[in-house]
Amino acid sequence: IVFFRFQIQRGKTDPTSYKSLGDCFRTIFQREGLFGFYKGIFPPILAETPKRAVKFFTFEQYKKLLGYASLPPGLAFAVAGLGSGLTEAVVVNPFEVVKVSLQANRGAFTEQPSSFVQARQIIKTDGLGFQGLNKGLTATLGRHGVFNMVYFGFYFNVKNILPVNKDPNLEFLRKFGIGLVSGTIASIINIPFDVAKSRIQGPQPVPGEIKYRTCFKTMATVYKEEG
């Protein structure tokens, strides 16, 4: 929630902005209590099992399909990762919308509505479409698609290049290191989509006016105003 709060800040002119990551931690703890750090925890928990299942199942299926296209293995892994990420995004986006709306609430944890009440309110007010429970879908597609494309593409290509070590401990370190580097690179590349998603799904600067509407326009606005 702390990192999300940073993502939805709207530059130095935002009256509710935090001075630093440490200031954000302190402010949330002082104003919202310890449970303020756990706002919106239920939607990701609900989404985690289907998300992982969809991610790895569809990756294997896309990989099999691409095998018939005679693509080079490196490219096939990356494209299969992209496909699995796009599929995963469709599943998790409604959960993300509910989670973001809960985390953006700066009131006390005890005053916050439940995840189900929040979801019903979003559906009642804005429906199931791109203004409601599927708001920011394009940015979520970009976030998961790019991450999985880079992660799976890099991980499997590098893993196949680096020789397997007979020592179990060194082999574990080899796979762990490749996974760590893959995840880091993928996160660096996909973070602009994540920021765009948070801005679109989070509260708008002026109530009643939509500033952050689409993925790439949001990216352009953030770049123009904040660098």
mmCIF file of C-alpha atoms in Angstrom, residues 37-205:
data_model
loop_
_atom_site.group_PDB
_atom_site.id
_atom_site.type_symbol
_atom_site.label_atom_id
_atom_site.label_comp_id
_atom_site.label_asym_id
_atom_site.label_seq_id
_atom_site.Cartn_x
_atom_site.Cartn_y
_atom_site.Cartn_z
ATOM 1 C CA PHE A 37 -0.721 -1.035 5.745
ATOM 2 C CA TYR A 38 -3.048 -3.943 4.969
ATOM 3 C CA LYS A 39 -5.838 -2.090 3.209
ATOM 4 C CA GLY A 40 -7.018 -3.931 0.126
ATOM 5 C CA ILE A 41 -5.311 -7.183 1.140
ATOM 6 C CA PHE A 42 -8.353 -9.407 0.565
ATOM 7 C CA PRO A 43 -8.774 -8.947 -3.241
ATOM 8 C CA PRO A 44 -5.162 -10.001 -4.019
ATOM 9 C CA ILE A 45 -5.531 -13.010 -1.733
ATOM 10 C CA LEU A 46 -8.687 -14.043 -3.602
ATOM 11 C CA ALA A 47 -6.997 -13.472 -6.958
ATOM 12 C CA GLU A 48 -3.672 -15.160 -6.161
ATOM 13 C CA THR A 49 -4.671 -18.799 -6.737
ATOM 14 C CA PRO A 50 -6.528 -18.302 -10.059
ATOM 15 C CA LYS A 51 -3.843 -15.821 -11.131
ATOM 16 C CA ARG A 52 -0.992 -18.311 -10.666
ATOM 17 C CA ALA A 53 -3.007 -21.136 -12.201
ATOM 18 C CA VAL A 54 -3.868 -19.079 -15.288
ATOM 19 C CA LYS A 55 -0.324 -17.734 -15.614
ATOM 20 C CA PHE A 56 1.513 -21.055 -15.712
ATOM 21 C CA PHE A 57 -1.213 -23.125 -17.393
ATOM 22 C CA THR A 58 -1.643 -20.688 -20.274
ATOM 23 C CA PHE A 59 2.145 -20.268 -20.606
ATOM 24 C CA GLU A 60 2.487 -24.002 -21.234
ATOM 25 C CA GLN A 61 -0.450 -24.002 -23.658
ATOM 26 C CA TYR A 62 0.859 -21.031 -25.645
ATOM 27 C CA LYS A 63 4.300 -22.633 -25.695
ATOM 28 C CA LYS A 64 2.833 -25.823 -27.196
ATOM 29 C CA LEU A 65 0.896 -23.865 -29.819
ATOM 30 C CA LEU A 66 3.980 -21.866 -30.781
ATOM 31 C CA GLY A 67 5.860 -25.119 -31.226
ATOM 32 C CA TYR A 68 3.795 -25.705 -34.364
ATOM 33 C CA ALA A 69 4.879 -22.317 -35.726
ATOM 34 C CA SER A 70 8.549 -23.343 -35.801
ATOM 35 C CA LEU A 71 9.657 -20.263 -33.896
ATOM 36 C CA PRO A 72 13.141 -20.122 -32.354
ATOM 37 C CA PRO A 73 12.930 -21.338 -28.721
ATOM 38 C CA GLY A 74 13.983 -17.966 -27.304
ATOM 39 C CA LEU A 75 11.272 -16.089 -29.171
ATOM 40 C CA ALA A 76 8.676 -18.772 -28.405
ATOM 41 C CA PHE A 77 9.275 -18.409 -24.649
ATOM 42 C CA ALA A 78 8.880 -14.637 -24.852
ATOM 43 C CA VAL A 79 5.691 -14.756 -26.952
ATOM 44 C CA ALA A 80 4.197 -17.468 -24.722
ATOM 45 C CA GLY A 81 5.002 -15.276 -21.729
ATOM 46 C CA LEU A 82 3.271 -12.334 -23.379
ATOM 47 C CA GLY A 83 0.172 -14.431 -24.052
ATOM 48 C CA SER A 84 0.039 -15.777 -20.507
ATOM 49 C CA GLY A 85 0.426 -12.260 -19.103
ATOM 50 C CA LEU A 86 -2.410 -10.867 -21.211
ATOM 51 C CA THR A 87 -4.682 -13.730 -20.157
ATOM 52 C CA GLU A 88 -3.691 -13.293 -16.516
ATOM 53 C CA ALA A 89 -4.472 -9.560 -16.685
ATOM 54 C CA VAL A 90 -8.078 -10.179 -17.734
ATOM 55 C CA VAL A 91 -8.559 -12.386 -14.665
ATOM 56 C CA VAL A 92 -6.945 -10.089 -12.083
ATOM 57 C CA ASN A 93 -8.057 -6.636 -13.261
ATOM 58 C CA PRO A 94 -11.426 -6.547 -11.394
ATOM 59 C CA PHE A 95 -9.610 -7.524 -8.196
ATOM 60 C CA GLU A 96 -7.064 -4.768 -8.849
ATOM 61 C CA VAL A 97 -9.803 -2.147 -9.232
ATOM 62 C CA VAL A 98 -11.301 -3.073 -5.863
ATOM 63 C CA LYS A 99 -7.868 -3.249 -4.200
ATOM 64 C CA VAL A 100 -6.787 0.166 -5.507
ATOM 65 C CA SER A 101 -10.032 1.841 -4.453
ATOM 66 C CA LEU A 102 -9.602 0.453 -0.931
ATOM 67 C CA GLN A 103 -5.946 1.439 -0.686
ATOM 68 C CA ALA A 104 -6.646 4.963 -1.902
ATOM 69 C CA ASN A 105 -8.987 5.484 1.065
ATOM 70 C CA ARG A 106 -6.998 7.424 3.667
ATOM 71 C CA GLY A 107 -9.479 6.957 6.486
ATOM 72 C CA ALA A 108 -8.970 4.621 9.432
ATOM 73 C CA PHE A 109 -8.961 0.899 8.690
ATOM 74 C CA THR A 110 -12.072 0.368 10.833
ATOM 75 C CA GLU A 111 -13.983 2.939 8.760
ATOM 76 C CA GLN A 112 -13.160 1.205 5.480
ATOM 77 C CA PRO A 113 -15.863 -0.833 3.702
ATOM 78 C CA SER A 114 -15.272 -4.520 3.070
ATOM 79 C CA SER A 115 -13.992 -5.737 -0.288
ATOM 80 C CA PHE A 116 -17.415 -7.121 -1.241
ATOM 81 C CA VAL A 117 -19.208 -3.900 -0.278
ATOM 82 C CA GLN A 118 -16.659 -1.891 -2.267
ATOM 83 C CA ALA A 119 -17.072 -4.151 -5.304
ATOM 84 C CA ARG A 120 -20.855 -3.850 -5.172
ATOM 85 C CA GLN A 121 -20.567 -0.066 -4.911
ATOM 86 C CA ILE A 122 -18.262 0.102 -7.955
ATOM 87 C CA ILE A 123 -20.649 -2.078 -9.983
ATOM 88 C CA LYS A 124 -23.678 -0.066 -8.832
ATOM 89 C CA THR A 125 -22.059 3.293 -9.637
ATOM 90 C CA ASP A 126 -20.008 2.530 -12.759
ATOM 91 C CA GLY A 127 -20.988 -0.958 -13.905
ATOM 92 C CA LEU A 128 -18.799 -3.834 -15.076
ATOM 93 C CA GLY A 129 -17.217 -2.056 -18.041
ATOM 94 C CA PHE A 130 -14.136 0.058 -18.614
ATOM 95 C CA GLN A 131 -15.393 2.792 -16.297
ATOM 96 C CA GLY A 132 -16.280 0.331 -13.540
ATOM 97 C CA LEU A 133 -14.931 -3.043 -12.486
ATOM 98 C CA ASN A 134 -12.694 -3.291 -15.566
ATOM 99 C CA LYS A 135 -11.285 0.215 -15.401
ATOM 100 C CA GLY A 136 -7.646 0.401 -16.491
ATOM 101 C CA LEU A 137 -7.728 -2.952 -18.275
ATOM 102 C CA THR A 138 -5.366 -1.791 -21.041
ATOM 103 C CA ALA A 139 -2.740 -0.713 -18.510
ATOM 104 C CA THR A 140 -3.141 -3.995 -16.628
ATOM 105 C CA LEU A 141 -2.715 -5.898 -19.899
ATOM 106 C CA GLY A 142 0.480 -3.941 -20.498
ATOM 107 C CA ARG A 143 1.744 -4.517 -16.969
ATOM 108 C CA HIS A 144 1.250 -8.285 -16.937
ATOM 109 C CA GLY A 145 1.951 -8.859 -20.612
ATOM 110 C CA VAL A 146 5.286 -7.019 -20.615
ATOM 111 C CA PHE A 147 6.363 -8.486 -17.274
ATOM 112 C CA ASN A 148 5.681 -12.097 -18.270
ATOM 113 C CA MET A 149 7.167 -11.635 -21.737
ATOM 114 C CA VAL A 150 10.444 -10.322 -20.333
ATOM 115 C CA TYR A 151 10.487 -12.653 -17.320
ATOM 116 C CA PHE A 152 9.817 -15.941 -19.104
ATOM 117 C CA GLY A 153 11.819 -14.963 -22.178
ATOM 118 C CA PHE A 154 14.887 -13.955 -20.169
ATOM 119 C CA TYR A 155 14.632 -16.731 -17.577
ATOM 120 C CA PHE A 156 14.368 -19.692 -19.923
ATOM 121 C CA ASN A 157 16.876 -18.358 -22.452
ATOM 122 C CA VAL A 158 19.543 -17.634 -19.843
ATOM 123 C CA LYS A 159 18.802 -20.880 -17.963
ATOM 124 C CA ASN A 160 19.414 -22.839 -21.148
ATOM 125 C CA ILE A 161 22.664 -20.989 -21.834
ATOM 126 C CA LEU A 162 24.239 -21.319 -18.388
ATOM 127 C CA PRO A 163 25.353 -24.911 -17.737
ATOM 128 C CA VAL A 164 23.599 -26.993 -15.092
ATOM 129 C CA ASN A 165 25.672 -27.471 -11.953
ATOM 130 C CA LYS A 166 25.953 -30.943 -10.418
ATOM 131 C CA ASP A 167 26.185 -29.499 -6.927
ATOM 132 C CA PRO A 168 22.543 -29.064 -5.696
ATOM 133 C CA ASN A 169 23.398 -25.935 -3.708
ATOM 134 C CA LEU A 170 25.140 -24.260 -6.630
ATOM 135 C CA GLU A 171 22.316 -25.333 -8.957
ATOM 136 C CA PHE A 172 19.808 -23.720 -6.599
ATOM 137 C CA LEU A 173 21.869 -20.516 -6.581
ATOM 138 C CA ARG A 174 22.053 -20.610 -10.393
ATOM 139 C CA LYS A 175 18.264 -20.800 -10.757
ATOM 140 C CA PHE A 176 17.685 -18.323 -7.939
ATOM 141 C CA GLY A 177 20.092 -15.814 -9.477
ATOM 142 C CA ILE A 178 18.530 -16.131 -12.936
ATOM 143 C CA GLY A 179 15.043 -15.710 -11.449
ATOM 144 C CA LEU A 180 16.136 -12.681 -9.421
ATOM 145 C CA VAL A 181 17.690 -10.940 -12.423
ATOM 146 C CA SER A 182 14.711 -11.857 -14.640
ATOM 147 C CA GLY A 183 12.213 -10.436 -12.156
ATOM 148 C CA THR A 184 14.257 -7.263 -11.645
ATOM 149 C CA ILE A 185 14.599 -6.530 -15.362
ATOM 150 C CA ALA A 186 10.928 -7.313 -16.004
ATOM 151 C CA SER A 187 9.832 -5.013 -13.162
ATOM 152 C CA ILE A 188 11.993 -2.128 -14.419
ATOM 153 C CA ILE A 189 10.535 -2.440 -17.918
ATOM 154 C CA ASN A 190 6.891 -2.846 -16.880
ATOM 155 C CA ILE A 191 6.697 -0.206 -14.112
ATOM 156 C CA PRO A 192 5.416 2.598 -16.424
ATOM 157 C CA PHE A 193 2.345 0.438 -17.108
ATOM 158 C CA ASP A 194 1.945 -0.131 -13.372
ATOM 159 C CA VAL A 195 2.048 3.602 -12.652
ATOM 160 C CA ALA A 196 -0.473 4.248 -15.433
ATOM 161 C CA LYS A 197 -2.746 1.545 -14.011
ATOM 162 C CA SER A 198 -2.588 3.058 -10.532
ATOM 163 C CA ARG A 199 -3.348 6.567 -11.819
ATOM 164 C CA ILE A 200 -6.313 5.372 -13.892
ATOM 165 C CA GLN A 201 -7.793 3.156 -11.193
ATOM 166 C CA GLY A 202 -6.970 5.495 -8.304
ATOM 167 C CA PRO A 203 -8.631 8.791 -7.347
ATOM 168 C CA GLN A 204 -8.510 11.546 -9.963
ATOM 169 C CA PRO A 205 -6.884 14.912 -9.067
#
